[in-house]
Coordinates of C-alpha atoms and ligand atoms in Angstrom, one line a residue:
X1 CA 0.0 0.0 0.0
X2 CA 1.3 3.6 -0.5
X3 CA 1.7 5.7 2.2
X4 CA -1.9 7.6 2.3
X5 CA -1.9 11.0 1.3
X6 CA -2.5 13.3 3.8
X7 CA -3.2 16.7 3.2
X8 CA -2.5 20.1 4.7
X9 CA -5.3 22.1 4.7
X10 CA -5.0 23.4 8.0
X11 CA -1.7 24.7 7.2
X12 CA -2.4 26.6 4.0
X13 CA -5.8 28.1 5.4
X14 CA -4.6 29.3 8.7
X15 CA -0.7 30.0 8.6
X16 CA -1.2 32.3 11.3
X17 CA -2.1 29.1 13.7
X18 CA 0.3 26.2 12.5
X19 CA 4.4 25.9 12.8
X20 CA 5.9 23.2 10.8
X21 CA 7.3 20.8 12.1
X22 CA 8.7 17.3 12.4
X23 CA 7.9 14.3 14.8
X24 CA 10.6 13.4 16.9
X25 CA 11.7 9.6 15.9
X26 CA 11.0 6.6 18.0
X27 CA 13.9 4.7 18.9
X28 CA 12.3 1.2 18.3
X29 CA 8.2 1.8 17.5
X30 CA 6.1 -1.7 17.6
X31 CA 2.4 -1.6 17.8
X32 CA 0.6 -1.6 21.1
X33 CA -3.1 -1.1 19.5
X34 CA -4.2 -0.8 16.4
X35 CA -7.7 0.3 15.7
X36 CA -8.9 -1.8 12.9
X37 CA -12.2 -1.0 12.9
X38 CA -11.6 2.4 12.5
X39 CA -8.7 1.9 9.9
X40 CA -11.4 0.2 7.8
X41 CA -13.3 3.2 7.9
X42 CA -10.3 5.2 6.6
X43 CA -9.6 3.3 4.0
X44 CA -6.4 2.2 5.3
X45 CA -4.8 -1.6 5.4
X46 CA -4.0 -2.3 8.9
X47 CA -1.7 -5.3 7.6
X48 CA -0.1 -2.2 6.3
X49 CA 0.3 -0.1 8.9
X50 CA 1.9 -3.0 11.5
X51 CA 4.6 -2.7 9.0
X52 CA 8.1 -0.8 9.3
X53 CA 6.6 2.0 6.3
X54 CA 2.9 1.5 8.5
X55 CA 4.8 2.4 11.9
X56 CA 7.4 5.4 10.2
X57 CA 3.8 7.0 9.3
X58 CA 1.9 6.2 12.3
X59 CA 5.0 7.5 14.2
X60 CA 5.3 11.0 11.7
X61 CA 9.1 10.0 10.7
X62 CA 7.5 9.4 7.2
X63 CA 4.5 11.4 6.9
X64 CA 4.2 11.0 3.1
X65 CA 5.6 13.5 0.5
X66 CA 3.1 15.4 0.2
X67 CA 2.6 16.0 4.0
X68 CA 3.0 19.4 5.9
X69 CA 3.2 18.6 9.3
X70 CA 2.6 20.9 12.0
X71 CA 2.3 22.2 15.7
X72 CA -0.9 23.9 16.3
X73 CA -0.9 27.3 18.5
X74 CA -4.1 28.1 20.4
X75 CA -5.1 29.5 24.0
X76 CA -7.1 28.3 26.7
X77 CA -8.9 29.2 30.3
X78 CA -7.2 25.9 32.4
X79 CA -9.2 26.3 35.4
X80 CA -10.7 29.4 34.5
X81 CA -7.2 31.1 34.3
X82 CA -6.6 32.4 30.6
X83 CA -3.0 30.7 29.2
X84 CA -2.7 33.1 25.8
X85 CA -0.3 30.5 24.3
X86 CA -0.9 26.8 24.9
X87 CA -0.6 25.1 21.3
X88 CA 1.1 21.8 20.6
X89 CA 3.4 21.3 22.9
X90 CA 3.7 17.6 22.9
X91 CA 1.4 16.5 19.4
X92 CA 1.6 17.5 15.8
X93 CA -1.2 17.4 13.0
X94 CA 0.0 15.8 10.5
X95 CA -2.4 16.2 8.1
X96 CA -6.0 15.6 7.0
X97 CA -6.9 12.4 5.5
X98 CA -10.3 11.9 3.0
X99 CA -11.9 8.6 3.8
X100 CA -13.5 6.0 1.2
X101 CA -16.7 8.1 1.8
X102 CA -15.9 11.2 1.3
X103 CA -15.6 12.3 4.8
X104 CA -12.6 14.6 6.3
X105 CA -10.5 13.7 9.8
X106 CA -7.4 15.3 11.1
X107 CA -4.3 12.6 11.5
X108 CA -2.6 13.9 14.7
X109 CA 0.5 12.7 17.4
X110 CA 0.1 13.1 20.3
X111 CA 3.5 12.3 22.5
X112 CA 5.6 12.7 19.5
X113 CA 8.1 15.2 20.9
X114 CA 9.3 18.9 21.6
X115 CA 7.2 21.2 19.6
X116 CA 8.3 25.3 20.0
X117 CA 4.9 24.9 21.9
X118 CA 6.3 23.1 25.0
X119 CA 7.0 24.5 28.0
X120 CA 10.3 24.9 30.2
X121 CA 10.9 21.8 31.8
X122 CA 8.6 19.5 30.0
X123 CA 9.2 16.7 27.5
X124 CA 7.1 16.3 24.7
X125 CA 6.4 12.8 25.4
X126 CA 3.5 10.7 26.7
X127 CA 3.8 7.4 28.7
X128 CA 2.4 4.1 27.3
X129 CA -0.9 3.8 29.9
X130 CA -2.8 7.4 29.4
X131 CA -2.6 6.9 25.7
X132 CA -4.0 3.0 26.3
X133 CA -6.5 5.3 28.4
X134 CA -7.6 7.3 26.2
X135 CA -7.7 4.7 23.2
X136 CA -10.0 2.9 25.9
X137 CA -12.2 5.3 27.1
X138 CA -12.7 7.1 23.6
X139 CA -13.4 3.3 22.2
X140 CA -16.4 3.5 24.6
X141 CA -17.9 6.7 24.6
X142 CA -18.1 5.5 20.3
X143 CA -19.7 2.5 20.9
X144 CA -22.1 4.5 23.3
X145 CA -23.1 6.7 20.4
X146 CA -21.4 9.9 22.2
X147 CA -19.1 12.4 19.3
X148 CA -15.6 11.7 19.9
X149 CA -12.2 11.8 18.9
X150 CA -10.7 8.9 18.4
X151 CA -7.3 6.4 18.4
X152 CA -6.6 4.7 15.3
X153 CA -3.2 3.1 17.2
X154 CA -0.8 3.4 19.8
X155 CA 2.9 2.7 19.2
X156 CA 5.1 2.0 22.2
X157 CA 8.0 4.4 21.3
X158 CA 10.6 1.8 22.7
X159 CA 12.2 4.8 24.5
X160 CA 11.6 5.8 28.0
X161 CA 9.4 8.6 29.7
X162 CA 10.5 10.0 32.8
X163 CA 7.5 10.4 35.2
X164 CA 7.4 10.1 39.2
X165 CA 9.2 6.2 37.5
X166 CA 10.5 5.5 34.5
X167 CA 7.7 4.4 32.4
X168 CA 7.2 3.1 28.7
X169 CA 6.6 6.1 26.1
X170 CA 4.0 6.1 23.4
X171 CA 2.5 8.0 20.6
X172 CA -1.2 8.1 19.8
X173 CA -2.3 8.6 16.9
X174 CA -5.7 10.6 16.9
X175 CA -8.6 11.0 14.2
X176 CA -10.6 13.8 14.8
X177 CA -12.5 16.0 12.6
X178 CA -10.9 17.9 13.3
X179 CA -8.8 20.0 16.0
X180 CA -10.5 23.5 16.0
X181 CA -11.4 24.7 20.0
X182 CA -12.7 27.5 21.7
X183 CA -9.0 28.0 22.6
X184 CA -8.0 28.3 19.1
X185 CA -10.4 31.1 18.7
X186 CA -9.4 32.9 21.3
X187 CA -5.9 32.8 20.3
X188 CA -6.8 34.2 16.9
X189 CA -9.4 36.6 18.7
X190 CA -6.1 37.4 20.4
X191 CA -3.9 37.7 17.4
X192 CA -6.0 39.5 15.9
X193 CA -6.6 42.3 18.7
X194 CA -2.9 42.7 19.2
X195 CA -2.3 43.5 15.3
X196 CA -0.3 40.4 15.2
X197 CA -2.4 38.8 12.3
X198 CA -4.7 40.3 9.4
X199 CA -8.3 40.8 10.7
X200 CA -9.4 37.9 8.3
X201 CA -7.9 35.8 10.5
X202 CA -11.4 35.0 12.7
X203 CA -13.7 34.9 9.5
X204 CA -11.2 32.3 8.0
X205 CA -11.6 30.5 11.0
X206 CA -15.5 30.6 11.5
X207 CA -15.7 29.4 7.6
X208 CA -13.7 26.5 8.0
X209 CA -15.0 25.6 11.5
X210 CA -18.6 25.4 9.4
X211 CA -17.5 23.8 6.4
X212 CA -15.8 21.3 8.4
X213 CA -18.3 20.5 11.1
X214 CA -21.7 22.3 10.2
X215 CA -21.3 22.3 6.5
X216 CA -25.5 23.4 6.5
X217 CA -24.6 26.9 7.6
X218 CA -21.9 27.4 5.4
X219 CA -23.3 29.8 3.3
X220 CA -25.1 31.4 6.0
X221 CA -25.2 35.5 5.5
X222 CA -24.3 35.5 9.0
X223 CA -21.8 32.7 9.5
X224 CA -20.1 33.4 12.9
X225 CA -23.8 33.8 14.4
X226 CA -24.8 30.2 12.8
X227 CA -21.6 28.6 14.4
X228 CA -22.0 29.6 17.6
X229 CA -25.3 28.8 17.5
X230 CA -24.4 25.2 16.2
X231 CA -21.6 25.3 18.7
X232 CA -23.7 25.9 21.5
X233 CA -26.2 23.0 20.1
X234 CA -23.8 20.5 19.6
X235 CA -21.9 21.2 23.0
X236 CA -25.4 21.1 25.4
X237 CA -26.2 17.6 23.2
X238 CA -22.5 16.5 23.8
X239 CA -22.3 17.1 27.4
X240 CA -26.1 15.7 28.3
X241 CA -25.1 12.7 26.6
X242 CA -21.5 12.2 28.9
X243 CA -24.1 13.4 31.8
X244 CA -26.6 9.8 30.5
X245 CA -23.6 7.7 30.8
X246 CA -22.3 8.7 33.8
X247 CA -19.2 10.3 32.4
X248 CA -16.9 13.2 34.1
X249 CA -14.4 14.7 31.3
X250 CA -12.6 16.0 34.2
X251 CA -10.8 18.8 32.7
X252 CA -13.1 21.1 30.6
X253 CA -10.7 24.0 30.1
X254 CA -11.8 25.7 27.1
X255 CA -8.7 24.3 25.0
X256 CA -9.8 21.0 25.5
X257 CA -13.4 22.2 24.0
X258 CA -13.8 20.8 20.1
X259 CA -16.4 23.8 18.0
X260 CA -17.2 20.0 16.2
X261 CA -18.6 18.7 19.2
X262 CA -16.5 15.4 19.9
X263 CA -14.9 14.9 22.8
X264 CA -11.5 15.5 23.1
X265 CA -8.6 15.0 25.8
X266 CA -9.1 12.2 28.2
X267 CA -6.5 12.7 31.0
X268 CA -8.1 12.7 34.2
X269 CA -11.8 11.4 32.9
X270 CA -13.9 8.6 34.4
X271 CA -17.1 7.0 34.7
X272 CA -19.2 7.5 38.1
X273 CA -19.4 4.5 40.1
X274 CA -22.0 5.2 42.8
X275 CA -24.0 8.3 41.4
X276 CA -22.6 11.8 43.3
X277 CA -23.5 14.9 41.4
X278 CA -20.6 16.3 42.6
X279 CA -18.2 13.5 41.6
X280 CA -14.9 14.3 41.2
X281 CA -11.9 12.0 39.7
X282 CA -9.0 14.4 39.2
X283 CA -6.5 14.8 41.6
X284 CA -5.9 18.3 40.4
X285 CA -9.7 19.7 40.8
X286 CA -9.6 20.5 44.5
X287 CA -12.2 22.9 43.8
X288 CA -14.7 20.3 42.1
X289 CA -15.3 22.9 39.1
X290 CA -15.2 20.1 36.4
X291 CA -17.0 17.4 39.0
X292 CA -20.2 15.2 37.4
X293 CA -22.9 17.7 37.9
X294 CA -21.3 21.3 37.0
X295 CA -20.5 20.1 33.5
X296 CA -23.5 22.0 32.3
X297 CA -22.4 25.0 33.4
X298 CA -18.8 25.0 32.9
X299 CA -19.9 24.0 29.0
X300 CA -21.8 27.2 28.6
X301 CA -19.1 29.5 30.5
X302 CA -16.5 27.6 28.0
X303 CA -19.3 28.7 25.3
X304 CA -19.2 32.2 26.7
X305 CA -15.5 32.4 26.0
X306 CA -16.2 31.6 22.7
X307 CA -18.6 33.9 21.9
X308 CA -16.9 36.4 23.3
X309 CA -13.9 35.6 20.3
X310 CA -16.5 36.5 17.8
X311 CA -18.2 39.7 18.7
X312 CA -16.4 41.6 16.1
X313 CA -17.4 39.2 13.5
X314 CA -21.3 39.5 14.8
X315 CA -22.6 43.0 14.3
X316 CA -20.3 45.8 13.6
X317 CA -22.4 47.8 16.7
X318 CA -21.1 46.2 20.1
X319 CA -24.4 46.5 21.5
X320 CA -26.1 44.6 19.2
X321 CA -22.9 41.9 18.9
X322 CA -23.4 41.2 22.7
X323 CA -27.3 41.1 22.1
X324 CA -26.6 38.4 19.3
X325 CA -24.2 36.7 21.4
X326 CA -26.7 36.4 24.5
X327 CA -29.4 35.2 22.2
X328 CA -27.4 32.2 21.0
X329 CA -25.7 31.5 23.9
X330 CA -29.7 31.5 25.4
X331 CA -30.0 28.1 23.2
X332 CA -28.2 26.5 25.8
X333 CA -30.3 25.6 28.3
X334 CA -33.3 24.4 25.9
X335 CA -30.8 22.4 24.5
X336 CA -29.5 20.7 27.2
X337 CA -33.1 20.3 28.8
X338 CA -34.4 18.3 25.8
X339 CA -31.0 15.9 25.5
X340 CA -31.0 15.1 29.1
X341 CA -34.4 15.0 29.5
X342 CA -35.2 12.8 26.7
X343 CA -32.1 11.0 27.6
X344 CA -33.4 10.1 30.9
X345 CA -36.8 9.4 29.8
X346 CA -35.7 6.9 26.8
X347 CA -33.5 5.2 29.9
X348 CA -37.1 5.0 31.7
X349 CA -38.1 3.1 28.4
X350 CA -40.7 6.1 27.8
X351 CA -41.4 9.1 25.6
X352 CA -40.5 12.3 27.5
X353 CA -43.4 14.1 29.1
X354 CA -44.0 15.8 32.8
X355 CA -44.3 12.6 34.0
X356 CA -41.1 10.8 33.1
X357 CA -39.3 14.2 34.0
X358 CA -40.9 13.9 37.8
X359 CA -39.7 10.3 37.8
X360 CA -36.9 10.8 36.3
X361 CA -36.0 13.6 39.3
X362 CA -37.6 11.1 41.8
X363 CA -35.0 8.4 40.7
X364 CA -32.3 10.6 40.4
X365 CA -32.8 11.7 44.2
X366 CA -32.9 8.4 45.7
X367 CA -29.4 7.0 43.2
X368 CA -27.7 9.7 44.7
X369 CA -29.2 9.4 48.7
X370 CA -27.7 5.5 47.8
X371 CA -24.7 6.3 46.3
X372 CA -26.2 4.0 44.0
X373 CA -24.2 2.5 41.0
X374 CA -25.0 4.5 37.8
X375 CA -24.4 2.2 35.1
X376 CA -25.4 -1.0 37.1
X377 CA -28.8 0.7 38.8
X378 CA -30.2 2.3 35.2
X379 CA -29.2 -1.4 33.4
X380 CA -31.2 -3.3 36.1
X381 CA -33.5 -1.0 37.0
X382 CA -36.7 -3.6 37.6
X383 CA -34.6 -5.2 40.0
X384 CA -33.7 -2.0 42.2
X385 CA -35.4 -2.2 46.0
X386 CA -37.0 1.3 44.8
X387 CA -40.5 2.9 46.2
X388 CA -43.6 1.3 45.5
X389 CA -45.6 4.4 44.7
X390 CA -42.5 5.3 42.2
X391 CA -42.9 1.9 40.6
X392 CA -46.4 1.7 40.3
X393 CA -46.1 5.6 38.5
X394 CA -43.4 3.8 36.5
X395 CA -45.5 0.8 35.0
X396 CA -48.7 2.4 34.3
X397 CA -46.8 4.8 31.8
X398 CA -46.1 1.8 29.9
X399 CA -42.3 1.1 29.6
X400 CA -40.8 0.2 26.6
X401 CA -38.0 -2.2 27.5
X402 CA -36.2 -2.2 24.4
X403 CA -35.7 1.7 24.5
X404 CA -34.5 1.4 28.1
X405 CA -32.4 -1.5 26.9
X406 CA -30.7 0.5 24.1
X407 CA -30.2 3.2 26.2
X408 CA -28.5 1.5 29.2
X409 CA -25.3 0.0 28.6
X410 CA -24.3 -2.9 31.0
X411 CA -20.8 -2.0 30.5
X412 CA -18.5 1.2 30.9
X413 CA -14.5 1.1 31.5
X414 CA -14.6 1.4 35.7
X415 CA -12.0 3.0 36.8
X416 CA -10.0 0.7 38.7
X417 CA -10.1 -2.4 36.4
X418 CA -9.0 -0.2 33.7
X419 CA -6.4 1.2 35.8
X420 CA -5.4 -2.7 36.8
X421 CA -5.0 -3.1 33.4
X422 CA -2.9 -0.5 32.3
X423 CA -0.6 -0.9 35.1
X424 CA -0.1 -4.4 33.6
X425 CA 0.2 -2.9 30.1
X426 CA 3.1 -0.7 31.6
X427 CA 4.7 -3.7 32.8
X428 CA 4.4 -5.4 29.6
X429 CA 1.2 -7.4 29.5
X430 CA -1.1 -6.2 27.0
X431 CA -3.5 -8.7 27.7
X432 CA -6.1 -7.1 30.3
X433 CA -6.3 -3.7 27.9
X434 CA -7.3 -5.8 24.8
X435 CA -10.4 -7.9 27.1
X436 CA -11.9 -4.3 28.0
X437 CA -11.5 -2.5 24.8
X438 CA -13.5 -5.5 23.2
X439 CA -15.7 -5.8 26.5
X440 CA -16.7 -1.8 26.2
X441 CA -16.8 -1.7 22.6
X442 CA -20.1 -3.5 22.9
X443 CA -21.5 -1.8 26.0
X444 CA -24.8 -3.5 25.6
X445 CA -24.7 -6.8 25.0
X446 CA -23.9 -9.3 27.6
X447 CA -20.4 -10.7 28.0
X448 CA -18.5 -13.7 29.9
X449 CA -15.5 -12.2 30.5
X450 CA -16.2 -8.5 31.9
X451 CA -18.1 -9.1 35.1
X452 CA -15.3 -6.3 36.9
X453 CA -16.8 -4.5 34.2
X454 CA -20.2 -4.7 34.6
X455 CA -20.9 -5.0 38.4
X456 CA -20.3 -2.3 41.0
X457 CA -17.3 -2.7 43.1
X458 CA -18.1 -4.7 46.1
X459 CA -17.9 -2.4 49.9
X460 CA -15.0 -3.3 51.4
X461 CA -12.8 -4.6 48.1
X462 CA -11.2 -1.1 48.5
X463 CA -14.5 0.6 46.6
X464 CA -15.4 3.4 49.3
X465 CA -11.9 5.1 48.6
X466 CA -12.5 7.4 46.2
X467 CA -10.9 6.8 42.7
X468 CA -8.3 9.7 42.0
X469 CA -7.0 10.3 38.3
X470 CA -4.0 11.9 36.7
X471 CA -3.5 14.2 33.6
X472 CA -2.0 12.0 31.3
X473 CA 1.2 13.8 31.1
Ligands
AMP501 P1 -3.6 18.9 28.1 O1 -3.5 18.7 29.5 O2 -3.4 17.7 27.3 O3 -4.9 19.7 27.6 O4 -2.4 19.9 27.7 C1 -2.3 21.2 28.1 C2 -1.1 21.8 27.5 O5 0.1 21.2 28.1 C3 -0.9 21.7 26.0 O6 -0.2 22.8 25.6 C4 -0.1 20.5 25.9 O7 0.6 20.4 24.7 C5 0.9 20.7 27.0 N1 1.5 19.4 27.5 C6 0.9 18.4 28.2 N2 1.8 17.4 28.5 C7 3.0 17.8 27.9 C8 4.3 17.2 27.9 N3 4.6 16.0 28.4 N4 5.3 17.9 27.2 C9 5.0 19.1 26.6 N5 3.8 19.7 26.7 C10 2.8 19.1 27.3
MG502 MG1 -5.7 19.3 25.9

């Protein structure tokens, strides 16, 4: 097979946001993963890709001739502190690839090495068992229907990452749609403002963020009012749908924030066990801003950020700019209402109305007075010891068991067989990763071999300690 031809449209459409540049080579690259599912749906052989041609592409030492590789520069509120140059500082696009059907996705390292992006003291590199991590956890949140990036392979560098030990270093390789955030529209917005790039800057931006991603707008007469309108849809949909699944990104800073609506950035993420609306994983929000239940609100201050990027681009009057702004940003709420809503409703097995939103409220009062298991209470909910009165309301509204079925997953990566797992992969054993990507890459249909998957931690088997997680640096 030739070495697919990637191209570099990011590059030649917004200079201004890209530095070319090379990976750094792997000493001795072998697969750890390869996604062949999703190679299939790229067009690409993954017989090829295993090979030493496969791995110098997957490992950007041999892109392709006619690839452009580079660093991307963008911004970013971590924490709600504003960082005005983030960018690349350990990943690399290296191009966009065109799919058998027509369809555009960004080819992008991630651990592949210094970029002029990376900060004093760091290394560019990224250790074997976050990038197993994320090629799990984004594996599952596709086979639960939720927009996300996702791993086409990891390669285990053969060289070493220095952490708190010496671990095993990786590369993934990421398909996204691409890698446009809130924080690269703030840098431009930034740019821009500073006289450091031509005013176009923004509108090039906005038109390639909607041919890309919301190609029905694109020849909208007011085009950075239709994407932040799409934005703010897609964004309430993606974050009710984590919300139905029990999932806590962890780390919504506004660079981490795709304007395509996938997820993107799984360092310290995890899925609730026992349902806490203020569940927090991440050993580094001591504050609980990005915890289970303030996702909602963190999404539309991230969406307020971004509007704020375009208010020169939406009415030439500030006044009325800001007026436009709040009136899309207003389509949040609604938005999110009628995913989660309807969401919990479809896991009732009902149509939404009043009713399955009271019961729906009901239930989620008494999962979280239990500390109740999310994933295990909504997948055997018939079974729960739950109020008669509630389950009588509950029957006569007529279920639909199949809709509750396809809504509830028995299966989600839980956080400490997963991390079991990837400790073992970091010793060498790949084993334990490759049962519970193919466990949670069919979430709903019953399995042998995942019952750590599917069933709560047992009290006392070291499950009342909370879980902690770690940026995957
Ligand atoms: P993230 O936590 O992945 O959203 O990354 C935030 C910023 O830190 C981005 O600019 C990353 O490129 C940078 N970064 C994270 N880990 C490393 C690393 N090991 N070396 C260099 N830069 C890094
Ligand atoms: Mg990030």
């Amino acid at each position: 097979m030739p070495v697919p031809a990637l191209q570099h449209r990011f590059a030649d459409r917004l200079p201004e946001l890209a530095v070319p540049w090379q990976a750094r080579p792997a000493p001795a690259p072998t697969l750890a993963a390869l996604n062949a599912p999703l190679a299939a749906e790229l067009g690409l052989d993954p017989a090829w890709l295993a090979t030493d041609a496969g791995l110098a592409f997957l490992t950007g030492t041999e892109p392709g001739p006619g690839a452009r590789p580079v660093a991307q520069a963008y911004a970013g509120h971590q924490f709600g502190s504003y960082s005005p140059l983030l960018g690349d500082g350990r990943a690399l696009l290296l191009g966009e690839l065109t799919a058998p059907d027509g369809t555009l996705h960004d080819v992008h390292l991630k651990g592949s090495g210094l970029t002029p992006f990376s900060r004093e003291g760091s290394d560019g590199l990224a250790a074997l068992g976050p990038m197993l991590r994320e090629l799990v956890v984004s594996e599952a949140l596709h086979a639960l229907g939720i927009p996300t990036t996702r791993a086409l392979a990891v390669v285990a560098t053969g060289g070493p990452v220095r952490r708190q030990r010496v671990l095993p270093g990786a590369v993934l390789v990421r398909v996204a749609d691409s890698h446009l955030r809130v924080g690269t529209f703030q840098h431009a917005a930034a740019l821009v403002h500073a006289g450091r790039a031509p005013e176009d800057l923004l509108t090039r931006l906005v038109a390639e963020s909607l041919e890309r991603h919301h190609p029905g707008h694109a020849d909208d007469a007011a085009p950075a009012l239709a994407l932040l309108r799409a934005v703010v849809a897609a964004q309430a949909e993606l974050v009710a749908r984590w919300m139905l699944m029990g999932f806590v990104h962890g780390v919504m800073n506004t660079d981490n924030m795709t304007v395509s609506g996938q997820s993107i950035d799984f360092g310290p993420c995890a899925f609730l066990d026992g349902f806490d609306p203020d569940a927090v994983f991440s050993s580094i929000d001591r504050g609980g801003r990005y915890a289970y239940g303030a996702q909602p609100r963190i999404a539309l201050w991230n969406l307020n950020r971004f509007a704020e990027t375009l208010l020169p681009l939406l009415a030439p009057d500030p006044e009325a700019a800001v007026a436009a702004a709040e009136e899309a940003l207003g389509g949040f709420a609604p938005a999110f209402d009628a995913a989660w809503q309807g969401g919990l409703a479809a896991k009732l097995g009902l149509a939404r109305s009043a009713d399955s939103d009271a019961l729906a409220a009901e239930l989620l009062r008494l999962l979280a007075q239990d500390r109740a298991d999310w994933t295990a209470s909504w997948a055997n909910l018939s079974d729960l010891p739950l109020p008669a009165d509630w389950l009588a309301r509950w029957r006569a509204l007529d279920p639909d068991p199949e809709l509750a079925r396809a809504a509830n997953p028995l299966r989600v990566p839980r956080n400490r067989p997963l991390q079991a797992a990837l400790d073992a992969a970091e010793d060498g054993d790949l084993a334990d990763v490759e049962r519970i990507l193919a466990a949670v890459r069919e979430p709903f249909t019953p399995r042998a071999d995942a019952s750590d998957l599917d069933v709560p931690p047992a009290p006392g088997a070291g499950g009342e300690a909370p879980f902690v997680t770690f940026c995957g640096t």
